[in-house]
Amino acid sequence: MSDMRFGDVRSLCDMNEGVLSPLVFTDEAIYQLELDRIFGRAWVLLCPAGQIPAPGDFFNTYVGADRVIVVRQKDGSVKALLNQCRHRGNELIRQDSGNVKAITCTYHGWSWDTAGSLRSVPYEDIVFPEGFDKSAWGCVQMAQVDTYKGLVFGTWDPSAPTLIDYLGDAAWYLDTPLDRFEGGMELMGGVNKWIVKANWKIIAEQFVNDMLHPEMTHISALIASVPPGADMSNMQLPVTGRQFTSPQGHGMGLWTDGPILDLTLGERVKHYLVDDSYAAAVARVGKARADVQAAHMTLFPTGVVLFGFNHIRVIHPVSVDESEIWTWQLSPAAAPPEVKQLWAKNSQRAFGAGGLFETEDSAVWSGIQRTMKGAIGRRHPFAVQMGDRVNRGPDPDYPGRVTQRAYSEVAARGFYHRWLEMLTSENWREMDRAAQARYAEGGHQ
Amino acid sequence: MSALQDTRTALDALMLQHRVEQFYYAEAALIDGRDFMAWLNLFTDDTRYLVPIHRNTAVNEFSDSLGDAGLAHFDDDKSVLQRRVIRMASGRAWAEDPPSIQRHLITNVQARQLEGGELDARSCFQVHRYRLDREVEVFTGARVDVLRPDGESFRIASRTVYLDHATVLANNLNVFF
Ligand code: FES
Ligand SMILES: [Fe+2]
């Protein structure tokens, strides 16, 4: 399978039938194709804007497997530069974050300004006796960088749609975690990073799709979080909610009810969310969004948002069977200081490398990857078939394609539909045509 | 100061060092033996258990970079620590079923008497964790504790754990340090 052609890929992912080959998680040729055709073209979440507030502030990240420096410009805009010297490829910045006036290579000393223009070459007159056109050797940079309500995204593809078109209906949902509170959201500290020995899609898929697993996977954290003496029979996870999917592959599940926030964030924070700030939120974003208590979302391909917990994350592919998860914590800027702190702390206690809940997830993700090492474990497809297979029409309150339950696999199918379209399409017009066909009347979902 | 007093001071220091080391060895044995409830009892009710996150910085920022990411893997009071222990003891923490085999090696112990009777106690650790057939993970770091005398022994009134990793090179942090 190392000579992977598009016809072969198509046979591995049939979301009309809801069957998915394990090979999409293990094949090196598919992984290399993803780096090029997905991470080389999609709008990828880079960081919260609060990570680089002042001119010269930089944040060192990845887009796919490429290292990228996100840097705040003098005029307040943001650029994303490939972290690679144009002379002979040395890494330009090795710190995680900081502030720079110039970016100077530690090999031969070529130096760029924060906009990525080559400014100086040591001994220029001597080493280039016939002259040198420095303007031709600016840093490679992302073609488009844009911000949506405090989140910075970038794409290498100049022909990609604008960020707001790329987000589509997902932007409406994103306003719940990003714009629900007067005064916006504030970044609480730095980045929580850890590795997971699993293909990036196994992780991204959980956040696009999987509201079903907590009761099984996270039972130990639920037991540990129930107040002493409480009646466990009331602790069933709620059924009130929605699942959302979109032509762009973004998706989410949301709850409008249930005990999950009491158990994780505690009474004080929950009270702030559903009482103290509720009326203002209804006025600001409307009842449907103000009612969302907890939700998981993946912005295709690797941006993750956990509503309620105020987590922003990105899943970096490291290799076909390993990923890094980076998590930022936000809190409502205008909330009382003790609520802000408690919110951040309790969210971190639930999710992250040491999270009461998430330690179980990473064990499952790496466990999935382990079962696909053998020929037989890669031969038989997985079932991705839960939820409505045909669309039941629009929801009165929630835009886009939504199901009436948070438990479904419609969003996973939407994710893999888009994954295949992006992998196999030559251009965005082709991708859009394919998406339109599946969104036509009677189309599968 | 008389020679006798000198000897006594030296002996006291030696005894203190010995008691702190023995306390840490006993603690490590509780964790490695998965007696987490007994381990939890080593902490005072007003304890704080903090594992801050490290960041790769420029050289001139390094001294404050240990844990300066402003975010913590653990920032727990006793009740949260207790929840972690209850989770482990629930029999349903799948990530620790089958249990990993852990070995806490404690070294570089330094203890100093503080005003008011508590101790400033520092130590380094290496934790070796083996899980399933071939998963091996190694954590190293340093701990800065405040120990409160409790009879012949101590309780941990606060612990800050500095992990020697900016990125956690492990599937999870199902480990007590
Ligand atoms: S490799 Fe960077 S200046 Fe030569
Ligand atoms: Fe989970």
XYZ file of C-alpha atoms and ligand atoms in Angstrom:
627
model
C 0.000 0.000 0.000
C 3.020 2.282 -0.044
C 2.247 3.337 -3.615
C -1.033 4.936 -2.603
C -3.127 6.320 -5.416
C -6.335 8.307 -5.020
C -8.478 5.413 -6.249
C -7.058 3.317 -3.422
C -7.750 6.013 -0.844
C -11.355 6.275 -1.997
C -11.816 2.565 -1.470
C -10.660 2.980 2.160
C -13.191 5.585 3.221
C -16.829 5.192 2.197
C -18.900 7.524 4.326
C -22.093 6.863 2.351
C -21.894 3.308 3.646
C -20.214 4.381 6.892
C -17.179 2.108 6.607
C -13.607 3.167 7.248
C -10.427 1.188 6.729
C -7.839 1.143 9.552
C -5.278 1.894 6.843
C -6.248 5.575 6.925
C -4.609 5.642 10.371
C -1.497 3.630 9.539
C -0.428 4.125 5.943
C 2.707 6.234 5.521
C 1.809 7.265 1.958
C -1.583 8.562 3.098
C 0.109 10.449 5.932
C 2.543 12.127 3.534
C -0.379 13.008 1.265
C -2.190 14.568 4.242
C 0.792 16.763 5.100
C 0.756 18.097 1.570
C -2.895 18.256 0.585
C -4.605 18.859 3.944
C -2.064 20.679 6.129
C -0.628 22.396 3.048
C -4.024 23.866 2.124
C -6.493 23.986 5.026
C -6.915 26.855 7.490
C -5.107 25.536 10.540
C -5.542 26.901 14.066
C -2.237 28.550 15.052
C -2.804 29.966 18.551
C -5.015 32.272 20.600
C -4.260 35.912 19.787
C -3.504 36.451 23.491
C -0.382 34.335 23.038
C 1.239 37.173 21.030
C -0.216 40.466 22.331
C 2.618 42.919 21.488
C 4.624 43.692 18.328
C 7.555 41.289 18.026
C 5.856 38.634 20.197
C 6.232 35.230 18.596
C 4.866 31.763 19.152
C 6.657 28.718 17.791
C 4.231 26.104 16.531
C 3.596 23.460 13.888
C 1.356 23.353 10.855
C 1.224 19.679 10.019
C 4.841 18.622 10.477
C 6.262 22.036 9.469
C 7.553 24.400 12.146
C 5.945 27.815 11.916
C 6.662 31.077 13.757
C 3.526 33.112 14.410
C 4.616 36.702 14.949
C 2.789 39.935 15.800
C 3.628 42.809 13.404
C 4.191 46.467 14.219
C 0.756 47.328 12.768
C -0.946 44.717 14.954
C -1.491 42.207 12.145
C -0.069 38.679 12.342
C 2.275 36.812 10.026
C 3.175 33.131 10.052
C 6.698 32.343 8.838
C 8.148 28.955 8.028
C 10.774 28.341 10.721
C 13.470 27.537 8.192
C 16.445 29.596 7.022
C 16.326 30.341 3.307
C 20.104 29.924 3.036
C 20.558 26.331 4.075
C 17.552 25.440 6.151
C 18.627 25.905 9.769
C 15.838 26.392 12.336
C 15.475 30.114 12.914
C 13.766 30.157 16.321
C 13.988 27.381 18.888
C 12.291 28.957 21.914
C 8.612 28.191 22.508
C 7.650 31.854 22.681
C 9.133 35.268 23.366
C 9.767 38.613 21.722
C 12.148 39.461 18.870
C 13.153 42.524 16.888
C 14.990 40.514 14.243
C 15.198 36.826 13.425
C 18.825 35.817 12.982
C 20.040 32.426 11.846
C 22.679 30.836 14.098
C 24.471 29.193 11.159
C 25.758 32.026 8.921
C 23.934 34.940 10.440
C 21.399 35.911 7.809
C 18.807 38.075 9.474
C 15.140 38.786 8.764
C 12.768 41.352 10.207
C 9.550 40.181 11.866
C 7.692 40.603 8.558
C 10.012 37.976 7.067
C 12.043 40.277 4.804
C 15.739 39.451 4.591
C 17.522 42.481 6.056
C 21.154 41.577 6.396
C 23.729 39.040 5.266
C 27.111 39.118 7.042
C 30.013 40.097 4.745
C 27.504 40.681 1.967
C 29.993 42.609 -0.225
C 32.635 39.929 0.152
C 30.535 36.781 -0.217
C 28.450 38.168 -3.055
C 30.988 40.013 -5.211
C 28.415 40.219 -7.996
C 25.623 41.427 -5.749
C 22.651 39.632 -4.160
C 18.927 40.324 -4.389
C 17.874 40.062 -0.732
C 14.249 40.799 -1.601
C 13.991 37.411 -3.332
C 14.904 35.549 -0.127
C 12.249 36.511 2.382
C 10.989 33.826 4.778
C 8.492 31.410 3.287
C 5.208 32.455 4.831
C 1.594 31.396 5.080
C -0.427 32.907 2.268
C -3.301 33.993 4.478
C -3.427 34.624 8.221
C -6.608 35.810 9.875
C -8.198 35.981 13.298
C -11.683 34.954 14.350
C -12.725 36.361 17.757
C -9.313 35.861 19.306
C -8.188 32.701 17.504
C -5.439 32.988 14.886
C -5.601 30.724 11.829
C -3.401 30.427 8.755
C -3.288 28.665 5.378
C -0.431 28.123 2.934
C -2.884 28.261 0.033
C -3.514 31.654 -1.596
C -6.546 30.175 -3.369
C -8.175 28.965 -0.129
C -11.504 30.614 0.719
C -11.492 33.369 3.335
C -11.372 32.228 6.974
C -14.998 33.144 7.589
C -16.115 31.113 4.549
C -13.889 28.246 5.617
C -15.461 28.246 9.096
C -18.977 28.446 7.613
C -21.734 27.681 10.126
C -19.112 26.626 12.682
C -18.432 30.331 13.290
C -21.940 30.769 14.707
C -21.302 27.999 17.224
C -17.806 29.304 18.002
C -19.350 32.501 19.303
C -20.550 30.529 22.326
C -17.092 29.945 23.806
C -15.488 33.042 22.270
C -18.106 35.779 22.380
C -20.676 34.785 24.981
C -19.251 37.052 27.657
C -19.012 40.823 27.611
C -15.304 41.675 27.537
C -14.346 38.504 25.668
C -12.021 35.753 26.743
C -8.611 35.999 28.364
C -5.705 33.607 27.946
C -4.811 31.989 31.284
C -1.097 31.175 31.184
C 0.757 29.124 28.618
C 0.447 25.818 26.817
C -0.098 22.319 28.163
C 1.649 19.922 25.747
C 1.769 16.162 25.664
C 2.244 13.325 23.243
C -0.235 10.640 22.287
C 0.858 7.586 20.385
C -2.011 7.725 17.911
C -2.754 9.086 14.472
C -4.065 12.663 14.579
C -7.465 11.728 13.113
C -8.262 9.341 15.973
C -8.031 12.328 18.329
C -9.658 14.902 16.036
C -12.539 12.513 15.429
C -13.352 12.256 19.124
C -13.757 16.006 19.420
C -15.750 16.321 16.210
C -18.087 13.517 17.075
C -17.951 11.605 20.301
C -20.322 12.587 23.105
C -21.145 8.942 23.617
C -17.959 7.650 25.241
C -17.804 9.569 28.578
C -20.142 7.295 30.505
C -17.991 4.281 29.659
C -14.504 5.693 29.255
C -14.676 8.286 32.019
C -16.641 6.350 34.600
C -13.736 6.531 37.072
C -13.573 10.322 36.853
C -17.366 10.539 37.188
C -17.255 8.335 40.304
C -14.455 10.469 41.741
C -16.319 13.699 41.005
C -19.690 12.828 42.500
C -20.129 14.479 45.885
C -20.051 11.960 48.755
C -23.462 10.415 49.378
C -24.923 11.552 46.054
C -27.231 9.203 44.216
C -25.350 7.739 41.247
C -28.578 6.767 39.498
C -29.219 10.453 38.802
C -25.813 10.767 37.249
C -26.701 9.588 33.764
C -25.370 11.791 31.051
C -28.013 13.964 29.434
C -29.746 13.299 26.142
C -30.733 16.900 25.451
C -28.412 18.323 22.868
C -27.442 18.417 19.236
C -24.750 17.217 16.930
C -23.599 19.561 14.181
C -21.733 18.792 10.979
C -20.792 20.960 8.035
C -19.610 20.714 4.410
C -16.193 21.958 5.570
C -15.813 18.938 7.852
C -16.158 20.869 11.116
C -18.428 19.291 13.653
C -19.478 19.252 17.254
C -21.759 17.837 19.897
C -23.424 20.033 22.481
C -25.354 19.538 25.711
C -27.867 22.014 27.025
C -28.388 20.170 30.275
C -26.942 17.562 32.576
C -24.565 17.181 35.500
C -21.234 17.384 33.684
C -20.394 20.983 34.606
C -21.380 20.530 38.267
C -19.101 17.528 38.431
C -16.118 19.148 36.756
C -16.222 22.925 37.166
C -18.042 22.998 40.482
C -21.055 24.932 41.700
C -19.547 28.412 41.765
C -18.400 28.360 38.133
C -21.560 26.667 36.907
C -23.606 29.267 38.762
C -21.682 32.022 36.992
C -22.301 30.375 33.625
C -25.976 29.475 33.916
C -27.187 32.214 36.294
C -24.923 35.245 36.794
C -23.990 35.719 33.166
C -27.021 34.121 31.532
C -29.273 37.126 30.871
C -26.426 39.145 29.371
C -25.450 36.153 27.242
C -28.984 35.761 25.901
C -28.928 39.420 24.926
C -25.536 38.997 23.339
C -25.691 35.696 21.448
C -29.330 34.606 21.799
C -30.952 31.851 23.843
C -29.865 28.880 21.713
C -26.191 29.656 22.229
C -26.511 30.935 25.787
C -28.104 27.573 26.661
C -25.105 25.561 25.514
C -23.379 24.285 28.644
C -20.729 21.931 27.399
C -19.672 20.989 23.913
C -16.824 19.452 21.992
C -15.835 20.723 18.561
C -13.214 20.064 15.916
C -12.481 22.698 13.322
C -11.218 20.644 10.419
C -8.541 19.437 10.464
C -6.981 19.854 13.934
C -8.439 22.810 15.828
C -10.320 21.738 18.943
C -12.586 23.754 21.214
C -14.147 22.487 24.435
C -17.077 24.731 25.268
C -17.837 25.168 28.965
C -14.267 24.251 29.826
C -12.855 27.065 27.683
C -10.155 24.903 26.176
C -8.551 25.697 22.854
C -6.318 23.022 21.425
C -4.487 21.952 18.383
C -3.513 18.393 17.517
C -0.150 18.292 15.765
C 0.640 15.257 13.671
C 4.152 14.098 14.562
C 4.188 10.948 12.453
C 1.576 8.578 11.091
C 1.159 7.016 14.547
C 2.015 9.828 16.938
C 0.570 13.240 17.744
C 1.128 16.132 20.116
C -1.774 17.868 21.803
C -1.341 21.509 22.782
C -3.955 23.071 25.025
C -4.634 26.658 26.004
C -6.959 27.720 28.776
C -9.254 30.725 28.427
C -11.502 32.381 31.013
C -14.070 35.168 30.642
C -12.058 38.379 31.055
C -14.800 40.165 32.970
C -15.597 37.378 35.426
C -14.666 37.911 39.103
C -10.996 36.941 39.602
C -11.797 33.959 41.815
C -14.243 32.587 39.220
C -11.679 33.049 36.453
C -8.995 31.202 38.387
C -11.274 28.443 39.584
C -12.631 27.931 36.075
C -9.136 27.551 34.630
C -7.965 25.270 37.428
C -10.994 23.005 37.367
C -10.873 22.717 33.578
C -7.208 21.756 33.757
C -8.024 19.211 36.450
C -10.490 17.535 34.077
C -8.645 17.764 30.759
C -5.002 17.711 29.736
C -2.053 15.376 30.248
C -2.950 14.983 33.933
C -6.698 15.517 33.602
C -8.978 13.291 35.666
C -10.976 12.654 32.511
C -8.516 12.870 29.701
C -5.908 10.419 30.958
C -8.419 7.750 29.962
C -8.826 9.180 26.456
C -5.153 9.038 25.610
C -5.066 5.406 26.744
C -7.924 4.606 24.348
C -6.366 6.528 21.454
C -3.026 4.759 21.761
C -4.861 1.474 22.293
C -6.659 1.924 18.963
C -3.344 2.560 17.247
C -1.862 -0.600 18.767
C -4.585 -2.842 17.323
C -3.758 -1.752 13.788
C -0.180 -2.988 13.667
C -0.935 -6.332 12.055
C -2.170 -7.211 8.591
C -5.480 -8.555 9.883
C -6.075 -5.625 12.214
C -5.776 -3.375 9.186
C -7.931 -5.516 6.900
C -11.403 -5.170 8.388
C -13.218 -1.850 8.241
C -14.671 0.039 11.211
C -18.372 0.933 11.469
C -19.093 4.653 11.384
C -22.861 4.320 11.133
C -24.664 5.736 14.177
C -27.273 8.447 13.893
C -29.559 9.506 11.058
C -28.288 8.455 7.660
C -30.477 10.927 5.791
C -30.996 14.515 6.764
C -34.251 15.285 8.592
C -34.313 18.934 7.700
C -33.304 22.144 9.423
C -33.423 22.722 13.159
C -35.450 25.762 14.275
C -32.746 26.978 16.667
C -29.396 25.718 15.424
C -27.969 26.463 11.961
C -26.356 24.049 9.543
C -26.915 20.322 9.513
C -27.824 19.166 12.999
C -29.208 16.021 14.558
C -31.572 16.086 17.509
C -29.245 14.110 19.758
C -25.696 14.746 20.838
C -25.117 11.011 20.299
C -24.547 10.322 16.639
C -21.800 9.698 14.124
C -23.059 12.120 11.515
C -20.230 14.510 12.423
C -17.588 11.789 12.084
C -18.918 10.949 8.628
C -18.834 14.661 7.741
C -15.237 14.841 8.969
C -14.061 11.845 6.909
C -16.107 12.962 3.875
C -14.171 16.216 3.928
C -10.890 14.454 4.651
C -11.315 12.358 1.491
C -12.439 15.335 -0.586
C -9.437 17.370 0.459
C -7.048 14.499 -0.089
C -8.314 13.738 -3.582
C -9.379 17.143 -4.988
C -7.065 19.225 -7.112
C -8.592 22.513 -6.022
C -11.194 24.143 -3.786
C -13.812 24.249 -6.578
C -13.626 20.489 -6.855
C -13.919 20.134 -3.059
C -16.930 22.418 -2.961
C -18.660 20.561 -5.788
C -18.208 17.290 -3.926
C -19.576 18.819 -0.723
C -22.552 20.315 -2.556
C -23.415 16.908 -3.987
C -23.567 15.312 -0.552
C -25.551 18.243 0.833
C -28.102 18.000 -2.015
C -31.609 16.771 -1.232
C -31.574 13.107 -0.225
C -27.799 13.084 0.162
C -26.210 10.746 2.685
C -24.974 12.111 5.945
C 30.320 27.023 71.519
C 31.665 23.923 73.198
C 32.856 20.883 71.349
C 29.949 18.985 72.866
C 27.475 21.494 71.478
C 29.133 21.309 68.060
C 28.792 17.562 68.068
C 25.176 17.833 69.124
C 24.361 20.285 66.333
C 26.055 18.063 63.813
C 24.188 15.036 65.131
C 20.880 16.907 65.006
C 21.522 17.827 61.383
C 22.406 14.229 60.594
C 19.290 12.966 62.346
C 17.110 15.468 60.503
C 18.592 14.433 57.184
C 18.014 10.803 58.057
C 14.405 11.342 59.145
C 13.539 13.298 56.000
C 15.153 10.705 53.747
C 13.334 7.870 55.519
C 10.078 9.788 55.197
C 10.594 10.115 51.438
C 11.560 6.472 51.001
C 8.460 5.390 52.884
C 6.363 7.717 50.782
C 7.822 6.318 47.555
C 7.044 2.802 48.736
C 3.403 3.762 49.314
C 3.047 5.093 45.751
C 4.888 2.192 44.145
C 2.797 -0.194 46.239
C -0.344 1.629 45.058
C -1.473 2.383 48.598
C -2.740 5.760 47.454
C -5.068 6.307 50.412
C -2.148 5.982 52.825
C -0.125 8.278 50.575
C -2.914 10.867 50.660
C -2.782 10.789 54.457
C 0.781 12.098 54.328
C -0.585 15.470 53.223
C -1.928 18.081 55.613
C -5.559 19.128 55.187
C -4.430 22.573 54.009
C -1.884 21.224 51.557
C -1.243 22.456 48.034
C 0.056 20.062 45.393
C 1.399 21.918 42.369
C 2.984 20.640 39.159
C 3.616 23.691 37.006
C 4.296 23.521 33.276
C 7.757 24.280 31.935
C 8.501 26.347 28.822
C 11.559 26.414 26.529
C 12.865 29.945 26.811
C 15.820 32.025 25.757
C 18.912 31.522 27.955
C 18.537 34.861 29.723
C 14.989 33.976 30.773
C 15.909 30.503 31.986
C 15.934 31.027 35.735
C 12.259 31.905 35.748
C 11.315 29.466 33.040
C 10.883 26.501 35.342
C 7.171 26.375 35.602
C 6.658 29.840 34.205
C 4.084 28.788 31.605
C 1.571 29.999 34.187
C -0.445 26.852 33.839
C -0.208 23.674 35.846
C -0.660 19.982 35.198
C -1.804 19.746 38.812
C -2.792 22.579 41.096
C -4.677 20.706 43.751
C -5.901 21.143 47.273
C -6.474 18.051 49.359
C -10.006 17.475 48.088
C -8.847 17.389 44.464
C -5.933 15.139 45.340
C -8.454 12.916 47.045
C -10.547 12.771 43.859
C -7.500 11.606 41.947
C -6.937 8.883 44.529
C -10.610 7.843 44.450
C -10.428 7.604 40.668
C -7.370 5.360 40.869
C -9.057 3.214 43.510
C -12.352 2.972 41.604
C -11.257 -0.110 39.690
C -12.491 1.599 36.545
C -9.572 3.880 35.688
C -8.921 2.034 32.452
C -5.643 3.811 31.749
C -4.268 2.159 34.900
C -5.888 -1.239 34.338
C -3.778 -3.323 34.334
C -1.829 -1.151 36.752
C 1.421 0.290 35.544
C 4.499 -0.758 37.478
C 6.131 2.310 38.944
C 9.403 2.817 40.723
C 10.063 6.137 42.436
C 13.782 6.761 42.985
C 14.304 9.672 45.392
C 17.671 11.396 45.685
C 19.497 14.723 46.311
C 17.582 15.276 49.540
C 18.239 18.569 51.309
C 16.381 19.710 54.397
C 16.472 22.960 56.274
C 14.642 24.058 59.412
C 12.307 27.025 58.879
C 11.143 29.514 61.509
C 8.119 28.107 63.258
C 9.176 24.474 63.085
C 8.403 23.515 59.505
C 11.048 22.238 57.101
C 12.036 23.303 53.647
C 12.800 19.941 52.043
C 14.028 19.429 48.515
C 14.541 16.246 46.576
C 14.996 14.941 43.050
C 13.236 11.968 41.552
C 13.264 9.611 38.687
C 10.073 7.677 38.113
C 10.188 4.650 35.884
C 6.788 3.493 34.650
C 6.196 0.274 32.788
C 2.770 -0.506 31.324
C 1.347 -3.280 29.151
C 3.894 -5.199 27.101
C 6.436 -2.620 26.100
C 5.421 0.857 27.218
C 8.181 2.477 29.240
C 8.104 6.072 30.349
C 10.591 7.927 32.513
C 9.872 11.119 34.416
C 12.559 13.115 36.130
C 12.262 16.270 38.154
C 12.633 18.036 41.455
C 10.304 18.523 44.403
C 10.200 21.442 46.783
C 8.213 20.599 49.897
C 7.204 22.235 53.097
C 7.146 19.481 55.715
C 5.233 19.960 58.942
C 6.413 17.889 61.928
C 3.821 15.334 63.021
C 4.984 13.320 66.021
C 8.132 11.499 64.978
C 7.293 11.976 61.298
C 6.058 14.704 58.954
C 3.140 15.745 56.818
C 3.474 17.498 53.494
C 2.077 21.014 53.889
C 2.914 21.913 50.297
C 4.659 20.314 47.361
C 5.788 21.846 44.078
C 6.964 19.386 41.462
C 9.190 20.641 38.655
C 9.069 18.153 35.804
C 12.114 18.213 33.544
C 9.978 18.304 30.407
C 8.224 21.146 28.615
C 6.240 18.649 26.565
C 5.117 15.668 28.611
C 6.699 12.759 26.762
C 4.104 10.330 28.001
C 0.582 9.296 27.150
C -0.696 10.704 30.418
C 0.293 11.888 33.873
C -1.351 9.103 35.849
C 1.566 9.361 38.221
C 1.963 10.892 41.654
C 5.319 12.533 42.249
S 21.748 28.318 7.134
Fe 20.985 30.122 7.931
S 22.423 31.604 7.388
Fe 23.205 29.803 6.482
Fe -13.032 11.769 26.508
